[in-house]
Amino acid sequence: QVQLVESGGGLVQAGGSLRLSCAASGSIFSINRMGWYRQAPGQERELVATITSRGRTNYSDSVKGRFTIARDNAKNTVYLQMNSLKPEDTAVYYCNLCNLFEGGTGFHYWGQGTQVTVSS
C-alpha cells in the first residue's frame, strides 16, 4: 500500500506563485513515476506534470513554461512550483504515484487532494 500526503495549496492572486509538496510512503518501487493531476469544478481530472525516478519530466501544454516539477528521491517527495498563476489554474490538485513494471506501466495511487484557488 502507498500513502500520499499533499500540502501547499491555498489562495493566491493571479500572477502569484505556489509550491505544492507531496510526501509518499509505503510500498514504493525503486522505479516509479510521481506527478500532479488537477480537477476543476465540472471538469475531468487532467494531467499537470509527471517526473520519473530518473528525472524525466512531462508537462501539460497548458502549464509549460510556468510550472516546474521536481523530486527528492531520498525523501520520496515530489514538488510542483507554480508560477504566473492564472484563474484557470484553480482546481483541486492531486498527487499521484505509479509503481512501474518492465513495460513502463503500473498501478496508480492518489493523494487526498489540495485546493488551489487563483483570484483575478
PDB file of C-alpha atoms in Angstrom:
ATOM      1  CA  GLN A   1       0.000   0.000   0.000  1.00  0.00           C
ATOM      2  CA  VAL A   2       1.111   3.562  -0.762  1.00  0.00           C
ATOM      3  CA  GLN A   3       0.127   6.716   1.074  1.00  0.00           C
ATOM      4  CA  LEU A   4       0.430  10.194  -0.430  1.00  0.00           C
ATOM      5  CA  VAL A   5       0.052  13.417   1.549  1.00  0.00           C
ATOM      6  CA  GLU A   6      -0.147  16.765  -0.247  1.00  0.00           C
ATOM      7  CA  SER A   7       0.443  20.231   1.152  1.00  0.00           C
ATOM      8  CA  GLY A   8       0.999  23.779  -0.046  1.00  0.00           C
ATOM      9  CA  GLY A   9      -2.330  24.654  -1.579  1.00  0.00           C
ATOM     10  CA  GLY A  10      -4.071  27.918  -0.862  1.00  0.00           C
ATOM     11  CA  LEU A  11      -5.425  31.177  -2.212  1.00  0.00           C
ATOM     12  CA  VAL A  12      -3.244  33.436  -4.352  1.00  0.00           C
ATOM     13  CA  GLN A  13      -3.728  36.343  -6.716  1.00  0.00           C
ATOM     14  CA  ALA A  14      -3.286  35.990 -10.453  1.00  0.00           C
ATOM     15  CA  GLY A  15       0.385  36.208 -11.333  1.00  0.00           C
ATOM     16  CA  GLY A  16       1.445  34.820  -7.985  1.00  0.00           C
ATOM     17  CA  SER A  17       3.193  31.581  -7.075  1.00  0.00           C
ATOM     18  CA  LEU A  18       2.606  28.480  -5.003  1.00  0.00           C
ATOM     19  CA  ARG A  19       4.711  25.426  -4.242  1.00  0.00           C
ATOM     20  CA  LEU A  20       2.969  22.107  -3.710  1.00  0.00           C
ATOM     21  CA  SER A  21       4.597  19.190  -1.922  1.00  0.00           C
ATOM     22  CA  CYS A  22       3.672  15.515  -1.800  1.00  0.00           C
ATOM     23  CA  ALA A  23       5.309  13.002   0.513  1.00  0.00           C
ATOM     24  CA  ALA A  24       4.975   9.315  -0.342  1.00  0.00           C
ATOM     25  CA  SER A  25       5.316   6.340   1.965  1.00  0.00           C
ATOM     26  CA  GLY A  26       4.668   2.614   1.850  1.00  0.00           C
ATOM     27  CA  SER A  27       5.432   0.065  -0.858  1.00  0.00           C
ATOM     28  CA  ILE A  28       7.254   2.315  -3.304  1.00  0.00           C
ATOM     29  CA  PHE A  29       9.167   0.730  -6.183  1.00  0.00           C
ATOM     30  CA  SER A  30      12.659   1.992  -6.927  1.00  0.00           C
ATOM     31  CA  ILE A  31      11.455   2.710 -10.452  1.00  0.00           C
ATOM     32  CA  ASN A  32       8.372   4.872 -10.304  1.00  0.00           C
ATOM     33  CA  ARG A  33       6.694   7.952 -11.671  1.00  0.00           C
ATOM     34  CA  MET A  34       5.225  10.681  -9.493  1.00  0.00           C
ATOM     35  CA  GLY A  35       3.217  13.647 -10.557  1.00  0.00           C
ATOM     36  CA  TRP A  36       0.317  16.001 -10.232  1.00  0.00           C
ATOM     37  CA  TYR A  37      -3.162  15.971 -11.698  1.00  0.00           C
ATOM     38  CA  ARG A  38      -5.922  18.507 -11.187  1.00  0.00           C
ATOM     39  CA  GLN A  39      -9.679  18.635 -11.339  1.00  0.00           C
ATOM     40  CA  ALA A  40     -11.664  21.845 -11.724  1.00  0.00           C
ATOM     41  CA  PRO A  41     -15.402  22.073 -10.996  1.00  0.00           C
ATOM     42  CA  GLY A  42     -17.367  20.333 -13.719  1.00  0.00           C
ATOM     43  CA  GLN A  43     -14.199  19.050 -15.390  1.00  0.00           C
ATOM     44  CA  GLU A  44     -12.477  15.707 -15.637  1.00  0.00           C
ATOM     45  CA  ARG A  45      -9.230  15.103 -13.825  1.00  0.00           C
ATOM     46  CA  GLU A  46      -6.315  16.042 -16.083  1.00  0.00           C
ATOM     47  CA  LEU A  47      -2.562  15.636 -16.140  1.00  0.00           C
ATOM     48  CA  VAL A  48      -0.472  18.567 -14.952  1.00  0.00           C
ATOM     49  CA  ALA A  49       3.063  17.171 -14.780  1.00  0.00           C
ATOM     50  CA  THR A  50       4.940  13.956 -14.015  1.00  0.00           C
ATOM     51  CA  ILE A  51       8.516  13.036 -13.197  1.00  0.00           C
ATOM     52  CA  THR A  52      10.196   9.628 -13.160  1.00  0.00           C
ATOM     53  CA  SER A  53      12.763   8.294 -10.717  1.00  0.00           C
ATOM     54  CA  ARG A  54      15.445   9.184 -13.274  1.00  0.00           C
ATOM     55  CA  GLY A  55      14.185  12.749 -13.555  1.00  0.00           C
ATOM     56  CA  ARG A  56      12.398  12.599 -16.899  1.00  0.00           C
ATOM     57  CA  THR A  57       9.548  15.109 -16.927  1.00  0.00           C
ATOM     58  CA  ASN A  58       6.310  15.542 -18.801  1.00  0.00           C
ATOM     59  CA  TYR A  59       4.052  18.609 -18.749  1.00  0.00           C
ATOM     60  CA  SER A  60       0.611  19.524 -19.916  1.00  0.00           C
ATOM     61  CA  ASP A  61       0.741  22.132 -22.671  1.00  0.00           C
ATOM     62  CA  SER A  62      -1.330  24.484 -20.521  1.00  0.00           C
ATOM     63  CA  VAL A  63       1.374  24.738 -17.836  1.00  0.00           C
ATOM     64  CA  LYS A  64       4.595  24.532 -19.854  1.00  0.00           C
ATOM     65  CA  GLY A  65       6.890  27.427 -19.070  1.00  0.00           C
ATOM     66  CA  ARG A  66       5.014  28.278 -15.877  1.00  0.00           C
ATOM     67  CA  PHE A  67       5.160  25.150 -13.711  1.00  0.00           C
ATOM     68  CA  THR A  68       8.192  23.102 -12.736  1.00  0.00           C
ATOM     69  CA  ILE A  69       8.095  19.615 -11.256  1.00  0.00           C
ATOM     70  CA  ALA A  70      10.953  18.223  -9.177  1.00  0.00           C
ATOM     71  CA  ARG A  71      11.553  15.402  -6.731  1.00  0.00           C
ATOM     72  CA  ASP A  72      13.723  14.378  -3.819  1.00  0.00           C
ATOM     73  CA  ASN A  73      14.215  10.626  -4.080  1.00  0.00           C
ATOM     74  CA  ALA A  74      15.724  10.366  -0.600  1.00  0.00           C
ATOM     75  CA  LYS A  75      12.523  11.788   0.880  1.00  0.00           C
ATOM     76  CA  ASN A  76      10.128  10.221  -1.645  1.00  0.00           C
ATOM     77  CA  THR A  77       8.744  13.693  -2.144  1.00  0.00           C
ATOM     78  CA  VAL A  78       7.618  15.470  -5.291  1.00  0.00           C
ATOM     79  CA  TYR A  79       7.200  19.222  -5.673  1.00  0.00           C
ATOM     80  CA  LEU A  80       5.303  21.420  -8.067  1.00  0.00           C
ATOM     81  CA  GLN A  81       6.490  25.009  -8.356  1.00  0.00           C
ATOM     82  CA  MET A  82       3.673  27.029  -9.896  1.00  0.00           C
ATOM     83  CA  ASN A  83       4.493  30.493 -11.199  1.00  0.00           C
ATOM     84  CA  SER A  84       2.472  33.057 -13.136  1.00  0.00           C
ATOM     85  CA  LEU A  85      -0.723  31.504 -11.857  1.00  0.00           C
ATOM     86  CA  LYS A  86      -3.956  32.148 -13.706  1.00  0.00           C
ATOM     87  CA  PRO A  87      -7.575  31.877 -12.543  1.00  0.00           C
ATOM     88  CA  GLU A  88      -7.864  28.947 -14.954  1.00  0.00           C
ATOM     89  CA  ASP A  89      -5.417  27.042 -12.736  1.00  0.00           C
ATOM     90  CA  THR A  90      -7.990  26.936  -9.948  1.00  0.00           C
ATOM     91  CA  ALA A  91      -8.635  23.289  -9.119  1.00  0.00           C
ATOM     92  CA  VAL A  92      -8.075  20.527  -6.629  1.00  0.00           C
ATOM     93  CA  TYR A  93      -4.569  19.215  -7.218  1.00  0.00           C
ATOM     94  CA  TYR A  94      -3.943  15.519  -6.628  1.00  0.00           C
ATOM     95  CA  CYS A  95      -0.601  13.855  -6.108  1.00  0.00           C
ATOM     96  CA  ASN A  96      -0.069  10.601  -7.989  1.00  0.00           C
ATOM     97  CA  LEU A  97       2.444   7.775  -7.765  1.00  0.00           C
ATOM     98  CA  CYS A  98       2.764   4.914 -10.212  1.00  0.00           C
ATOM     99  CA  ASN A  99       4.961   1.926  -9.404  1.00  0.00           C
ATOM    100  CA  LEU A 100       6.441   0.986 -12.774  1.00  0.00           C
ATOM    101  CA  PHE A 101       6.998  -2.504 -14.111  1.00  0.00           C
ATOM    102  CA  GLU A 102       9.256  -3.568 -17.002  1.00  0.00           C
ATOM    103  CA  GLY A 103       6.786  -2.417 -19.622  1.00  0.00           C
ATOM    104  CA  GLY A 104       6.657   1.077 -18.187  1.00  0.00           C
ATOM    105  CA  THR A 105       3.174   0.731 -16.706  1.00  0.00           C
ATOM    106  CA  GLY A 106       1.955   0.048 -13.203  1.00  0.00           C
ATOM    107  CA  PHE A 107      -0.584   0.723 -10.505  1.00  0.00           C
ATOM    108  CA  HIS A 108      -1.606   4.245  -9.571  1.00  0.00           C
ATOM    109  CA  TYR A 109      -2.045   5.688  -6.097  1.00  0.00           C
ATOM    110  CA  TRP A 110      -3.642   9.021  -5.228  1.00  0.00           C
ATOM    111  CA  GLY A 111      -3.430  11.617  -2.504  1.00  0.00           C
ATOM    112  CA  GLN A 112      -6.415  13.301  -0.901  1.00  0.00           C
ATOM    113  CA  GLY A 113      -6.038  16.495  -2.920  1.00  0.00           C
ATOM    114  CA  THR A 114      -5.188  20.076  -2.055  1.00  0.00           C
ATOM    115  CA  GLN A 115      -7.189  23.111  -3.157  1.00  0.00           C
ATOM    116  CA  VAL A 116      -5.532  25.797  -5.265  1.00  0.00           C
ATOM    117  CA  THR A 117      -7.555  28.948  -5.837  1.00  0.00           C
ATOM    118  CA  VAL A 118      -6.301  31.794  -8.019  1.00  0.00           C
ATOM    119  CA  SER A 119      -8.214  35.057  -7.785  1.00  0.00           C
ATOM    120  CA  SER A 120      -8.451  37.565 -10.617  1.00  0.00           C
TER     121      SER A 120
END
